[in-house]
Amino acid sequence: MELLICIAIIAILVALLLPALFQTKKRAQRIQCAGNLHQLGIGLQVILASEHSYPLFIENTNGSWIDQVAIEGLGETRSLTNFLKAGVWRCPSAQLSKTEIEENIFLVSYGYNMGGVVSDENADDNFGLGGGPSTHTPVKDSQVVNPADMIAIGEVFVSRIAFTRATVYGVALFAYQRHQGKANVVFCDGHVESPTLQFLFADTSDEALRRWNRDHQPHRERLAP
């Protein structure tokens, strides 16, 4: 009888402890993810200090924004396929699908705010940081009105290297548990925040929308229908 009582007490203690351990693990993963974005923000600042312009989303000679931040900003010397598999490009909470692993798709957890809130990200008159798609003209640092309130890089929930507002909220809900309904983002001035998925992808207030645009205006009229 005493043995059964001891076993019951241990079982109760384990049941009480496991949720706390789970929450501690999730909190540690969220902190590590925020640290990853902090490093990417540093890489972006290095490029800005050198070139006074933001990386193009796709650059003919230097690859994507990822190559530019990795090589020019962080001094990466490994090949693309090697440095993308670990380190600052992977959120520890991100779960890869079988297809993503088998097809070796871009296994990155972070995307670039290339187009702002415009419904057509490939338009030259977008409000993001990716530059003019047809002209390959980079965005100058002076064109970002409020760097402390302009999203530069954020967590993505599908295998893509662009961080976009349009149509992503529904996808993000599938990853709701990654950071308990939040996502980490780094701003143009290098600081990191963890806004809710609702605020990032669904809120249409001026406060939420202008964070996507380099002129610090909401441009609600340019949202996807």
Coordinates of C-alpha atoms in Angstrom, one line a residue:
M1 CA 0.0 0.0 0.0
E2 CA 2.8 2.4 0.9
L3 CA 4.5 1.6 -2.4
L4 CA 1.3 2.4 -4.3
I5 CA 0.9 5.7 -2.5
C6 CA 4.5 6.6 -3.4
I7 CA 3.9 5.8 -7.0
A8 CA 0.8 7.8 -7.1
I9 CA 2.5 10.8 -5.5
I10 CA 5.4 10.6 -8.1
A11 CA 2.9 10.4 -10.9
I12 CA 1.1 13.5 -9.7
L13 CA 4.4 15.4 -9.3
V14 CA 5.4 14.4 -12.9
A15 CA 2.0 15.5 -14.2
L16 CA 2.5 18.8 -12.5
L17 CA 6.1 19.2 -13.7
L18 CA 5.8 18.3 -17.3
P19 CA 3.7 21.4 -18.4
A20 CA 6.2 23.6 -16.7
L21 CA 9.1 21.9 -18.4
F22 CA 7.3 22.2 -21.8
Q23 CA 6.8 25.9 -21.3
T24 CA 10.4 26.4 -20.2
K25 CA 11.6 24.7 -23.4
K26 CA 9.3 26.8 -25.5
R27 CA 10.5 30.0 -23.9
A28 CA 14.1 29.0 -24.4
Q29 CA 13.4 28.3 -28.1
R30 CA 11.7 31.6 -28.5
I31 CA 14.7 33.4 -26.9
Q32 CA 17.1 31.5 -29.2
C33 CA 15.0 32.4 -32.3
A34 CA 15.0 36.1 -31.2
G35 CA 18.8 35.8 -30.9
N36 CA 19.0 34.4 -34.5
L37 CA 17.1 37.5 -35.7
H38 CA 19.3 39.8 -33.7
Q39 CA 22.3 38.3 -35.5
L40 CA 20.6 38.8 -38.9
G41 CA 19.9 42.4 -37.9
I42 CA 23.6 42.9 -37.1
G43 CA 24.4 41.6 -40.6
L44 CA 21.9 44.0 -42.1
Q45 CA 23.5 46.9 -40.2
V46 CA 26.9 46.0 -41.5
I47 CA 25.6 46.2 -45.1
L48 CA 23.9 49.5 -44.4
A49 CA 27.0 51.0 -42.9
S50 CA 29.0 49.9 -46.0
E51 CA 26.6 50.5 -48.8
H52 CA 23.9 52.8 -47.4
S53 CA 21.3 50.7 -49.0
Y54 CA 19.3 47.5 -48.2
P55 CA 20.1 44.2 -49.9
L56 CA 18.0 43.5 -53.1
F57 CA 15.6 40.6 -52.7
I58 CA 17.3 39.0 -55.6
E59 CA 20.6 40.4 -56.9
N60 CA 21.9 39.1 -60.3
T61 CA 25.5 38.6 -59.2
N62 CA 25.2 38.2 -55.4
G63 CA 22.2 35.9 -55.2
S64 CA 19.3 36.5 -52.8
W65 CA 19.1 38.7 -49.8
I66 CA 20.2 35.7 -47.8
D67 CA 23.5 35.4 -49.6
Q68 CA 24.1 39.1 -49.2
V69 CA 23.4 39.1 -45.4
A70 CA 25.3 35.9 -44.8
I71 CA 28.4 36.8 -46.9
E72 CA 28.7 40.6 -46.7
G73 CA 27.0 41.1 -43.3
L74 CA 28.0 38.0 -41.3
G75 CA 31.2 37.0 -43.1
E76 CA 29.9 33.5 -43.9
T77 CA 32.4 31.4 -46.0
R78 CA 30.5 28.1 -46.3
S79 CA 28.4 27.2 -49.3
L80 CA 24.7 28.1 -49.3
T81 CA 23.4 24.6 -48.7
N82 CA 25.7 24.2 -45.7
F83 CA 25.0 27.4 -43.7
L84 CA 21.3 27.3 -44.3
K85 CA 20.9 23.9 -42.5
A86 CA 21.6 25.2 -39.0
G87 CA 22.7 28.2 -37.0
V88 CA 21.0 31.6 -37.2
W89 CA 18.8 30.6 -40.2
R90 CA 16.8 28.0 -38.4
C91 CA 14.3 28.6 -35.6
P92 CA 14.6 25.7 -33.1
S93 CA 10.8 25.4 -32.9
A94 CA 10.3 25.1 -36.6
Q95 CA 9.1 21.6 -37.7
L96 CA 10.0 20.5 -41.2
S97 CA 7.6 18.5 -43.3
K98 CA 8.7 15.3 -44.9
T99 CA 8.4 16.9 -48.4
E100 CA 10.6 19.8 -47.3
I101 CA 13.3 17.5 -46.0
E102 CA 13.2 15.2 -49.1
E103 CA 13.2 17.9 -51.7
N104 CA 15.8 20.0 -49.7
I105 CA 13.7 23.1 -50.2
F106 CA 15.1 26.4 -48.7
L107 CA 15.0 25.3 -45.1
V108 CA 15.2 28.7 -43.7
S109 CA 12.9 30.1 -40.9
Y110 CA 13.2 33.8 -41.8
G111 CA 12.0 36.0 -44.7
Y112 CA 12.8 39.5 -46.0
N113 CA 10.1 42.2 -46.0
M114 CA 10.5 42.7 -49.7
G115 CA 7.2 44.3 -50.6
G116 CA 5.5 46.0 -47.7
V117 CA 1.7 45.7 -47.6
V118 CA 1.2 45.9 -51.4
S119 CA -0.8 43.1 -52.9
D120 CA 1.7 42.8 -55.8
E121 CA 5.1 42.2 -54.3
N122 CA 6.7 42.3 -57.7
A123 CA 5.6 45.8 -58.4
D124 CA 8.3 48.4 -58.6
D125 CA 6.2 50.8 -56.6
N126 CA 6.1 48.5 -53.5
F127 CA 6.9 49.8 -50.0
G128 CA 9.2 47.1 -48.8
L129 CA 13.0 46.7 -48.7
G130 CA 13.6 44.4 -51.7
G131 CA 14.1 47.2 -54.2
G132 CA 12.6 47.5 -57.7
P133 CA 12.2 44.0 -59.2
S134 CA 12.5 45.1 -62.8
T135 CA 15.1 47.8 -62.3
H136 CA 17.2 46.1 -59.6
T137 CA 17.4 49.4 -57.8
P138 CA 18.1 49.0 -54.1
V139 CA 16.3 50.9 -51.3
K140 CA 18.6 53.6 -49.8
D141 CA 18.8 53.8 -46.0
S142 CA 17.5 57.4 -46.3
Q143 CA 14.3 56.1 -47.9
V144 CA 13.2 54.3 -44.6
V145 CA 11.4 57.0 -42.7
N146 CA 11.3 55.3 -39.3
P147 CA 13.8 52.4 -39.1
A148 CA 12.7 51.7 -35.5
D149 CA 9.2 51.0 -36.7
M150 CA 9.9 49.2 -40.0
I151 CA 10.0 45.4 -40.2
A152 CA 13.1 44.1 -42.0
I153 CA 13.1 40.3 -41.4
G154 CA 10.6 38.0 -39.8
E155 CA 9.7 34.4 -39.2
V156 CA 8.1 32.5 -42.1
F157 CA 5.9 29.4 -41.7
V158 CA 6.3 28.0 -45.2
S159 CA 9.5 27.4 -47.3
R160 CA 10.0 30.8 -48.8
I161 CA 12.5 33.6 -48.3
A162 CA 10.0 36.5 -48.4
F163 CA 8.2 37.7 -45.3
T164 CA 4.8 39.0 -46.5
R165 CA 1.6 40.1 -44.8
A166 CA -0.8 39.1 -47.5
T167 CA -2.4 35.6 -47.3
V168 CA 0.1 34.5 -44.7
Y169 CA -2.0 34.7 -41.6
G170 CA -4.0 31.5 -42.4
V171 CA -0.7 29.6 -42.8
A172 CA 0.7 31.1 -39.7
L173 CA -2.1 29.7 -37.6
F174 CA -0.9 26.2 -38.4
A175 CA 2.3 27.2 -36.6
Y176 CA 0.5 28.8 -33.7
Q177 CA 2.3 26.7 -31.1
R178 CA 5.8 27.7 -32.4
H179 CA 5.9 30.6 -30.1
Q180 CA 2.5 30.5 -28.4
G181 CA 0.8 32.7 -31.0
K182 CA 3.7 35.1 -31.6
A183 CA 6.4 35.5 -34.2
N184 CA 9.8 37.1 -33.9
V185 CA 10.8 40.0 -36.2
V186 CA 13.8 42.3 -36.4
F187 CA 13.4 45.9 -37.4
C188 CA 15.5 48.1 -39.6
D189 CA 17.3 49.6 -36.6
G190 CA 18.3 46.1 -35.4
H191 CA 16.0 45.6 -32.4
V192 CA 13.8 42.5 -32.1
E193 CA 10.2 42.2 -31.1
S194 CA 7.7 39.3 -30.7
P195 CA 4.3 40.6 -31.8
T196 CA 1.2 38.4 -32.0
L197 CA 0.3 36.7 -35.2
Q198 CA -3.0 38.6 -35.2
F199 CA -1.2 41.9 -35.0
L200 CA 1.3 41.0 -37.7
F201 CA -0.9 39.4 -40.3
A202 CA -4.5 40.4 -39.6
D203 CA -4.7 43.7 -37.9
T204 CA -5.5 46.6 -40.3
S205 CA -4.9 49.5 -37.9
D206 CA -2.5 52.2 -38.9
E207 CA -0.1 51.1 -36.1
A208 CA 0.0 47.5 -37.6
L209 CA 0.2 48.4 -41.3
R210 CA 2.7 51.2 -41.3
R211 CA 5.3 48.8 -39.8
W212 CA 5.5 47.1 -43.1
N213 CA 6.2 50.2 -45.2
R214 CA 9.3 52.2 -45.6
D215 CA 7.4 55.5 -45.8
H216 CA 5.7 54.7 -42.5
Q217 CA 2.2 55.1 -44.0
P218 CA -0.5 52.4 -43.6
H219 CA -1.4 52.2 -47.4
R220 CA -4.6 50.3 -46.5
E221 CA -5.7 50.9 -50.1
R222 CA -2.9 48.6 -51.3
L223 CA -3.9 45.5 -49.3
A224 CA -4.7 42.3 -51.1
P225 CA -8.5 42.0 -51.8

